[in-house]
Coordinates of C-alpha atoms in Angstrom, one line a residue:
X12 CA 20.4 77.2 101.4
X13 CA 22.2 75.5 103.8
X14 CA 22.6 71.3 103.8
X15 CA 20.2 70.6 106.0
X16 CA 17.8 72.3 104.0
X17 CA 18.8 70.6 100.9
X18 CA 18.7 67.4 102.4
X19 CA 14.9 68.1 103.6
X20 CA 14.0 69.8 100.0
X21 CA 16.1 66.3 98.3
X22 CA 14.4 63.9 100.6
X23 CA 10.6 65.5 100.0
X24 CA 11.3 65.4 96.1
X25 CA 12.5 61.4 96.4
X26 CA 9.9 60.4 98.7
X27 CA 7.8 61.9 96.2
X28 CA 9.6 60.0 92.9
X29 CA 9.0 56.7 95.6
X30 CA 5.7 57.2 95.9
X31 CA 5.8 57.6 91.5
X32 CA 7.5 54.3 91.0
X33 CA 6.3 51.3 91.5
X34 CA 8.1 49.1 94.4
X35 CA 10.9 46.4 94.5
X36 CA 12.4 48.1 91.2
X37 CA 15.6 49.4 90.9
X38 CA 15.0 52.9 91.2
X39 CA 12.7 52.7 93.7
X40 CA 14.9 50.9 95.5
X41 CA 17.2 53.3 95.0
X42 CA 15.0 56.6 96.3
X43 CA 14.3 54.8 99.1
X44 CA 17.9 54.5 99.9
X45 CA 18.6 58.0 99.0
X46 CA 15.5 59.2 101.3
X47 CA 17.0 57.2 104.4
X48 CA 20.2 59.0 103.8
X49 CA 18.9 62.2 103.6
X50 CA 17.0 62.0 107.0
X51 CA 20.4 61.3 109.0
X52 CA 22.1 64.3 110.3
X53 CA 25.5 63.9 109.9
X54 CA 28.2 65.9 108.1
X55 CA 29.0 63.5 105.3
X56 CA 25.5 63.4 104.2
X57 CA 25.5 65.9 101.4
X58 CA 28.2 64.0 99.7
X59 CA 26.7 60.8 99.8
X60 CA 23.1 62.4 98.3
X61 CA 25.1 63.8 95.4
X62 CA 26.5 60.6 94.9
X63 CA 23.3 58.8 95.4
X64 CA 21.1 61.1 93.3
X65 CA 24.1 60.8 89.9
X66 CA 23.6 56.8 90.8
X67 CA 19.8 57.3 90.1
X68 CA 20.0 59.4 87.7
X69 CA 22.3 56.6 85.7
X70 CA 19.9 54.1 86.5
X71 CA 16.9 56.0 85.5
X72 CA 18.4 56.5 82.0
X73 CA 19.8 52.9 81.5
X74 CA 16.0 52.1 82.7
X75 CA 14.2 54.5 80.2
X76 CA 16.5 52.9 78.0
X77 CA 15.3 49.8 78.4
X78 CA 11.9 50.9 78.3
X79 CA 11.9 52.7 75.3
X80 CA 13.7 49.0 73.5
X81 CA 10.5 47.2 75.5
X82 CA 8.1 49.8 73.6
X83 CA 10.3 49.2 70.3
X84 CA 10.0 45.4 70.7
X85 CA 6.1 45.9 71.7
X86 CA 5.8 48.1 68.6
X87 CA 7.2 45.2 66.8
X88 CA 4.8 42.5 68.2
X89 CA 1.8 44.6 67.4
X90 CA 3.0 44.6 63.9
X91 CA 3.8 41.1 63.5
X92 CA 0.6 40.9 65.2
X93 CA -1.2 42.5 62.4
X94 CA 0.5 40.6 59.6
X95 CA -0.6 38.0 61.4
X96 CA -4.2 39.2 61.6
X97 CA -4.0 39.9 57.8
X98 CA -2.1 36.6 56.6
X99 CA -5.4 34.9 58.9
X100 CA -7.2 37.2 57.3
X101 CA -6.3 36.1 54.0
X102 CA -6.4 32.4 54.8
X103 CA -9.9 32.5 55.9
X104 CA -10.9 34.3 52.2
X105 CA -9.0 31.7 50.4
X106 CA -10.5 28.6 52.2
X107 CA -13.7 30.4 51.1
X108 CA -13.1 30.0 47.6
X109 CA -11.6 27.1 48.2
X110 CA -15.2 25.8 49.4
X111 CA -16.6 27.4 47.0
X112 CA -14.4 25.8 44.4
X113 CA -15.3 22.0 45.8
X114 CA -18.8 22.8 46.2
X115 CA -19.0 23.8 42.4
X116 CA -16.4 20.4 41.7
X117 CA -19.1 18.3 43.3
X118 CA -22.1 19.3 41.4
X119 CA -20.0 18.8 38.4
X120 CA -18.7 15.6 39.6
X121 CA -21.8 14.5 40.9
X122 CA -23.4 15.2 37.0
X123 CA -20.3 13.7 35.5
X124 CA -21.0 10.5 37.9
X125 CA -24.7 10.7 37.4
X126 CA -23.7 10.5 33.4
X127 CA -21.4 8.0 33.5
X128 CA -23.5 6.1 35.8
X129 CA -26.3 5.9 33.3
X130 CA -23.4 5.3 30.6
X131 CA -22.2 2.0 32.7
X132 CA -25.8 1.0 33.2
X133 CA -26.2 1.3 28.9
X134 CA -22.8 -0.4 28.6
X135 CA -23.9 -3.4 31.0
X136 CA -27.3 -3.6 29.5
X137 CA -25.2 -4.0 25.6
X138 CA -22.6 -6.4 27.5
X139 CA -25.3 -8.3 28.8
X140 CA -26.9 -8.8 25.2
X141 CA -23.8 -9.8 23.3
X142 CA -23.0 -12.5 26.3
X143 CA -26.3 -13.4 25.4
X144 CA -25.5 -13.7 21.6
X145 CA -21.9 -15.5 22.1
X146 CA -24.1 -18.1 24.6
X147 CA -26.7 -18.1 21.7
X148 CA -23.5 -19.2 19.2
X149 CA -21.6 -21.7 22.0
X150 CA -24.8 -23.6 21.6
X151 CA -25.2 -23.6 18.0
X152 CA -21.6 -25.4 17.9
X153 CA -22.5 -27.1 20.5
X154 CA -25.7 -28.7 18.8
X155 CA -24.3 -29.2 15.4
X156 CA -22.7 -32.4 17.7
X157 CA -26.9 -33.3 17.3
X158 CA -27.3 -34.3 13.9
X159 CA -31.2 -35.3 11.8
X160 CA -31.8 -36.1 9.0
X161 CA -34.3 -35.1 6.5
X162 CA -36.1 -37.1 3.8
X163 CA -39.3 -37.3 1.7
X164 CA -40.9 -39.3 4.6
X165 CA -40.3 -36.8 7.2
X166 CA -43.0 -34.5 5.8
X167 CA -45.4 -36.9 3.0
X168 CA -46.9 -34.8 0.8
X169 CA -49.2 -32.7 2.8
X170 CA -47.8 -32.3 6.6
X171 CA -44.7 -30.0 7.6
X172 CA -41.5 -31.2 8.9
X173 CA -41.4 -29.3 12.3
X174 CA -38.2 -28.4 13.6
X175 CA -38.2 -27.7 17.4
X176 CA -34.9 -28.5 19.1
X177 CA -31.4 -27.1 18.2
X178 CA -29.4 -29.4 16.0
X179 CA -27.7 -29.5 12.7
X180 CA -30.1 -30.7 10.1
X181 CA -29.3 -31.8 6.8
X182 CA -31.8 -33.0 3.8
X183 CA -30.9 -36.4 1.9
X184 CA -33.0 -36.6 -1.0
X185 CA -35.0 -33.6 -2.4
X186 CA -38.0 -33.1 -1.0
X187 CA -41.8 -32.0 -2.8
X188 CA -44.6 -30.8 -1.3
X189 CA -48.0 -29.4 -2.7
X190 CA -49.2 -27.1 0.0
X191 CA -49.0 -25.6 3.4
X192 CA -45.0 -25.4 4.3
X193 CA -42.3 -28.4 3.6
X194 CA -40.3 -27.0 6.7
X195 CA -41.0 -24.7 9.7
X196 CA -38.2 -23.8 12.1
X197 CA -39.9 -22.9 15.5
X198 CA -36.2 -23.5 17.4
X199 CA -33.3 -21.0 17.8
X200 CA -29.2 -22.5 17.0
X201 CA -30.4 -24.1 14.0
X202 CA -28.5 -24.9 10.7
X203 CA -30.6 -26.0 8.0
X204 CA -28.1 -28.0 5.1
X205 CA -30.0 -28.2 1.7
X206 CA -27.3 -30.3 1.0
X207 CA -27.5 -29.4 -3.1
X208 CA -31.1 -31.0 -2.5
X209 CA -34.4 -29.7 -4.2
X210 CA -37.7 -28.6 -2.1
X211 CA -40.1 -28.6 -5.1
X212 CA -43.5 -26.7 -4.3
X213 CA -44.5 -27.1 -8.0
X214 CA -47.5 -25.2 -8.9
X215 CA -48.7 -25.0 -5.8
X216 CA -50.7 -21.9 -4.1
X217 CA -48.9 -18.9 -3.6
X218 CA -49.8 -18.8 0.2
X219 CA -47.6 -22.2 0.4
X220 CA -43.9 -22.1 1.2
X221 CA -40.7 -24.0 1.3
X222 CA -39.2 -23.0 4.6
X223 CA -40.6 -20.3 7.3
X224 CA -38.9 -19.1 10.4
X225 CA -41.0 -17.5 12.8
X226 CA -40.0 -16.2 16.0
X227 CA -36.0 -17.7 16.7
X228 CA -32.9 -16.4 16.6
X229 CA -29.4 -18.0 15.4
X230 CA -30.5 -20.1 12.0
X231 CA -28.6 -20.4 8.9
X232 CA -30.1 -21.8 5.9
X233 CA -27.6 -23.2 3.5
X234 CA -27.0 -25.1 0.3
X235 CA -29.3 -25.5 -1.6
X236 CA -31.9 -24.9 -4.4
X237 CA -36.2 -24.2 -3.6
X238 CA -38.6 -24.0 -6.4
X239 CA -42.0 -22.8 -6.5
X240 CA -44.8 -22.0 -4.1
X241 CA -42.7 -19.3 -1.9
X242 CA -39.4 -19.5 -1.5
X243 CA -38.1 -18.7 2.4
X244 CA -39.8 -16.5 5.0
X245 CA -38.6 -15.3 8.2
X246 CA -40.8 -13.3 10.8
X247 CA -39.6 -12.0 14.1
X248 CA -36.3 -13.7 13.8
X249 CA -32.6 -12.4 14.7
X250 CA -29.4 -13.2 13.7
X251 CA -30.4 -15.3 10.7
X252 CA -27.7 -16.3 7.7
X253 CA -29.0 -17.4 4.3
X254 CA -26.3 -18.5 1.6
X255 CA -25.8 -20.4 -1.2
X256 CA -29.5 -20.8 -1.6
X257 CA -31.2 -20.6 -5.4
X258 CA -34.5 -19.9 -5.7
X259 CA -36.0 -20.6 -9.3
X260 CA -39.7 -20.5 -10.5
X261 CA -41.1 -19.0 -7.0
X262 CA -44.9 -18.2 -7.3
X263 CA -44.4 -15.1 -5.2
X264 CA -41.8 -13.4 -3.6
X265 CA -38.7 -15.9 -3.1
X266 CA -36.9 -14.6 0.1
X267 CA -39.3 -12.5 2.6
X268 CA -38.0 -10.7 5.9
X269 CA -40.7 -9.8 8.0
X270 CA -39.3 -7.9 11.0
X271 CA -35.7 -9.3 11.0
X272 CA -32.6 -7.9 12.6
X273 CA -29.3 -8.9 11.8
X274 CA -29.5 -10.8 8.8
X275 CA -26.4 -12.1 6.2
X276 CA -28.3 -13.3 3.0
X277 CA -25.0 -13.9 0.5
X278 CA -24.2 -16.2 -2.7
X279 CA -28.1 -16.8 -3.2
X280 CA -29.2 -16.4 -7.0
X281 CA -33.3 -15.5 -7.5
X282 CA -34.7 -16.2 -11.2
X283 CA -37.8 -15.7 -12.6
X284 CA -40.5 -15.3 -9.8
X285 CA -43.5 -15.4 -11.3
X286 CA -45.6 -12.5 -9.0
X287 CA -43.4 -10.9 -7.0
X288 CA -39.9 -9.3 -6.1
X289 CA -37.0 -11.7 -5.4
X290 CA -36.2 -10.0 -2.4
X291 CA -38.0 -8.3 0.3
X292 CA -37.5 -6.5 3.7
X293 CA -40.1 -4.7 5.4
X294 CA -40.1 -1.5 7.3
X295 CA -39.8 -3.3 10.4
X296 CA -36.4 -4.9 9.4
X297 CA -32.9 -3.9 11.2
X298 CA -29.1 -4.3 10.1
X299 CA -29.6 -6.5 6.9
X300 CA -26.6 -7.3 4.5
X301 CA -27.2 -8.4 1.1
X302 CA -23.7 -9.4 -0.8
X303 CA -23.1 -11.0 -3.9
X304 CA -26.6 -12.0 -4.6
X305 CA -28.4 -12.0 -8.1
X306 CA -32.3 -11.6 -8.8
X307 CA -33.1 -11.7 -12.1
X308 CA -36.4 -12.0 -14.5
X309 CA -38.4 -11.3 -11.7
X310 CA -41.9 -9.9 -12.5
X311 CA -41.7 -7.4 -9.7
X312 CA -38.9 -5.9 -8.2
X313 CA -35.1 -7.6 -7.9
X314 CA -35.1 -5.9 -4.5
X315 CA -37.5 -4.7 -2.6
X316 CA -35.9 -2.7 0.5
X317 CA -37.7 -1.0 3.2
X318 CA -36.5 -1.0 6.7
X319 CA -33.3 0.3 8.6
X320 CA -29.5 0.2 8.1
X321 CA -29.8 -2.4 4.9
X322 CA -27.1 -2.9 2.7
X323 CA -26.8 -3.8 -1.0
X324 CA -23.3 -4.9 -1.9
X325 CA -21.6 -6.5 -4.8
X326 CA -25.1 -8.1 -6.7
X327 CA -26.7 -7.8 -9.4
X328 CA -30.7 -6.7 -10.8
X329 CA -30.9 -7.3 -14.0
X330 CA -34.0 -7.6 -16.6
X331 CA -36.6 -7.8 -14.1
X332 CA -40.5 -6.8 -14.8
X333 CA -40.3 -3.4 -12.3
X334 CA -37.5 -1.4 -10.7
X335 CA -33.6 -3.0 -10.4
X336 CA -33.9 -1.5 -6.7
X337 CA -36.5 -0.4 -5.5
X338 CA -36.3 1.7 -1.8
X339 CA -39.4 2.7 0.3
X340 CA -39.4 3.5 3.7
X341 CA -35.8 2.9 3.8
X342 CA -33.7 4.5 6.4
X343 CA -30.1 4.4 6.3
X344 CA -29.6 2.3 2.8
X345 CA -26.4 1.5 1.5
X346 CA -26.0 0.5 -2.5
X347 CA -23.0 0.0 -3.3
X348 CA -21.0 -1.5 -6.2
X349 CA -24.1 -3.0 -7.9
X350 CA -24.6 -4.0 -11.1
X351 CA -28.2 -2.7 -12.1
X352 CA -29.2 -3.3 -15.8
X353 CA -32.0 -4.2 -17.9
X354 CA -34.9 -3.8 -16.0
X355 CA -38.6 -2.6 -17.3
X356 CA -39.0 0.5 -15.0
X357 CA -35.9 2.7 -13.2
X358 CA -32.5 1.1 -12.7
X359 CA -32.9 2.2 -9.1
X360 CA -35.8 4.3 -7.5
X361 CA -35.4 5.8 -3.9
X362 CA -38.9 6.6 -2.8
X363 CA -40.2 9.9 -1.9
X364 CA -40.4 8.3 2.0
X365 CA -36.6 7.3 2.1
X366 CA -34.2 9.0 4.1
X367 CA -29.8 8.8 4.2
X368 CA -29.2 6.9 1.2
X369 CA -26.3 5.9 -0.4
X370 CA -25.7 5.0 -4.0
X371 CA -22.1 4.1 -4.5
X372 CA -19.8 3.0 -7.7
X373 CA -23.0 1.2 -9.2
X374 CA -22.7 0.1 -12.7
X375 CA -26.4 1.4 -14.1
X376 CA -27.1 -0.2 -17.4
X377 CA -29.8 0.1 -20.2
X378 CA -32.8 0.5 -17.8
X379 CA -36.1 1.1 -19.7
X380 CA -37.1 4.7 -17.5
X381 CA -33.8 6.5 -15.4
X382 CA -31.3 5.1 -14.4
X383 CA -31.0 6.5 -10.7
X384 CA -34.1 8.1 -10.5
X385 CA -33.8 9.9 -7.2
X386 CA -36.8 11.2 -4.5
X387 CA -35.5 10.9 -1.3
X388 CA -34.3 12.9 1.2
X389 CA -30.3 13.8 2.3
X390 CA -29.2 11.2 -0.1
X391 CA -25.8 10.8 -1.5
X392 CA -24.6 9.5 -4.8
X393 CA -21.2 9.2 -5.3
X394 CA -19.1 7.8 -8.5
X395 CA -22.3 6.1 -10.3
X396 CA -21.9 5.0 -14.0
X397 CA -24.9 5.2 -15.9
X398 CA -25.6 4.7 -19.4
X399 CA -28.0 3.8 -22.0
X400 CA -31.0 4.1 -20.5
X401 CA -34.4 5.8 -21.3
X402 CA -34.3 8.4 -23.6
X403 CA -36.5 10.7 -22.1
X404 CA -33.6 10.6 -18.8
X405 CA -30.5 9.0 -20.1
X406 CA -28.7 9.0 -16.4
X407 CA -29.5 10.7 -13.0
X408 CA -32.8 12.4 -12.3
X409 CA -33.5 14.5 -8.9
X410 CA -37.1 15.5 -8.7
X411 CA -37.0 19.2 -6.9
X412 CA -39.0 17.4 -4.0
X413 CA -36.1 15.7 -2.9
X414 CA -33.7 17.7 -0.8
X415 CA -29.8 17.8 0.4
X416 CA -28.9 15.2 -1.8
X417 CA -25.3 15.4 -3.1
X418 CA -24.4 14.4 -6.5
X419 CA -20.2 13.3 -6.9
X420 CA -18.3 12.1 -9.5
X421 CA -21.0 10.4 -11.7
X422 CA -20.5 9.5 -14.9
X423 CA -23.2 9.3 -17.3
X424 CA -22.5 7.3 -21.2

């Protein structure tokens, strides 16, 4: 083949690669060039299209080359691509639980709020009653600054000495009375000072009484010594304090608590009531604390407890008609370190309808039945001494009706 003929057959092959490539690149460029070259006609020409054609040939490689690294590098993006995809992918499932997590946080939070909430509301309503209290107390000091005196002519013999403004009050003569009631305290932030004075009922009715407290809150009775008729009774009263008080010769019962909470009755010595217990709660009584009181020779009961969360400490019961201690109705009793001895029926007797008792170091003495004569339910007994009582049951008796009572350390003479 001559060169003319490979010129033609060379310059139909790159006008064909031309047409193949895309324009204004380098090898197109190049073809181009090399198909202008291949058209001239002059003697040179073969030499210059070998040339030309190694040229392209170079630059095709170095632009495969660069190809194949755009491919590698595109490879590589689509990769990264994907992690990214996945790592999104991933994020999107973990803000999921995430949500999900927070959403179950805030129903718990919103139940713990809720709780707390009513919590706070409890806590206010308690805060708002002891503020009430301490106000209750800042006035008593403040009207023991208001001073009265009692005497025989503040009542006569028939009338009551009414007491209805806070104030200290204090007697200055013993008083005597035949019937009705010598004093009624219908005021709260009281104190009522015996002042070692008498009020002397006599023989008087056993409907009559020395002092009654109805309906207040914040009185203390103090100092002082009542005989006959009744002795003191409180209904619908709070926060009361009896002490130092004797009450001798009472026709019935010498201290009644009708429906009081949060009573302190200490140093107060009952002897021989003639019909009755020396001291009484009802079942409507809350949070009352007997300490260091004695009842003796009473024809009933010494004490009489019914009620909730009462408290026997440190006192004594001794040679009275009935029961030392006798519990009905009692919820939540405490007897503790008690000296219980002589007396015509059990030393103490917790009632078939008493519940969470606890007898405690009590000294149980020559009681004419048993001496801890038990009935109740869930009560404990715990370090007892008892001795020389009835024959037929010398210590601690249980009846099988009452249940889940514990029996510790009791010692029986």
């Amino acid at each position: 083949m001559n060169i003319y003929n490979s010129c033609l057959l060379l310059s139909i092959i790159v006008t064909l690669a031309a047409q193949a490539i895309q324009p204004g690149t380098n090898i197109w460029n190049a073809l181009h060039d090399l198909q202008q070259k291949c058209n001239q006609q002059d003697t040179n020409r073969e030499t210059d299209v070998l040339k030309d054609v190694c040229s392209i040939s170079h630059t095709m490689q170095q632009d495969m080359h660069a190809l194949n690294q755009s491919n590698k590098e595109l490879a590589g993006n689509m990769y990264t691509i994907m992690q990214d995809k996945h790592a999104n992918q991933q994020f999107q499932n973990n803000m999921l639980k995430t949500l999900h997590t927070l959403a179950w946080y805030n129903e718990e939070n919103s139940a713990f709020l809720n709780k707390t909430k009513e919590e706070f509301d409890c806590n206010i309503i308690a805060l708002a009653a002891d503020l009430k209290m301490l106000h209750d107390r800042l006035r008593t000091i403040e009207s023991r600054n208001e001073s009265f005196l009692i005497c025989q002519n503040s009542i006569g013999q028939g009338d009551s000495y009414s007491i209805t403004q806070p104030g200290y009050y204090t007697l200055t003569e013993p008083l005597s009375f035949s019937s009705g009631t010598a004093i009624l305290i219908k005021a709260s932030q009281v104190v009522l000072d015996l002042n070692g004075m008498f009020i002397d009922g006599g023989t008087s009715d056993i409907d009559s009484c020395a002092i009654t407290i109805t309906d207040v809150s914040n009185v203390t009775i103090k100092n002082g010594i009542i005989r006959g008729s009744q002795g003191i009774v409180l209904s619908h009263a709070r926060d009361i304090t009896i002490k130092n008080i004797d009450a001798i010769e009472n026709q019935k019962h010498a201290i009644v608590l009708h429906n009081v909470q949060q009573a302190h009755i200490k140093d107060c010595m009952i002897s021989q009531v003639i019909d009755g217990s020396g001291l009484m709660t009802d079942v409507y009584c809350k949070n009352i604390i007997i300490k260091q009181c004695i009842a003796t020779l009473c024809a009933h009961h010494g004490y009489a407890l019914s009620g909730t969360d009462i408290v026997l400490l440190n006192s004594i019961a001794q040679t009275n008609g009935k029961h030392g201690v006798f519990c009905s109705e009692l919820v939540r009793g405490h007897i503790q370190e008690n000296t219980i001895e002589g007396n015509g029926c059990d030393g103490i007797l917790l009632g078939i309808n008493t519940l969470d008792i606890e007898t405690l170091s009590n000294r149980i003495l020559g009681n004419k039945n048993i001496g801890l004569n038990n009935e109740s339910t869930n009560a404990m007994c715990l370090n007892n001494f008892s001795a020389r009582n009835g024959t037929d049951y010398e210590g601690i008796k249980a009846l099988p009706i009452s249940k889940a009572t514990s029996f510790w350390h009791n010692v029986y003479g």
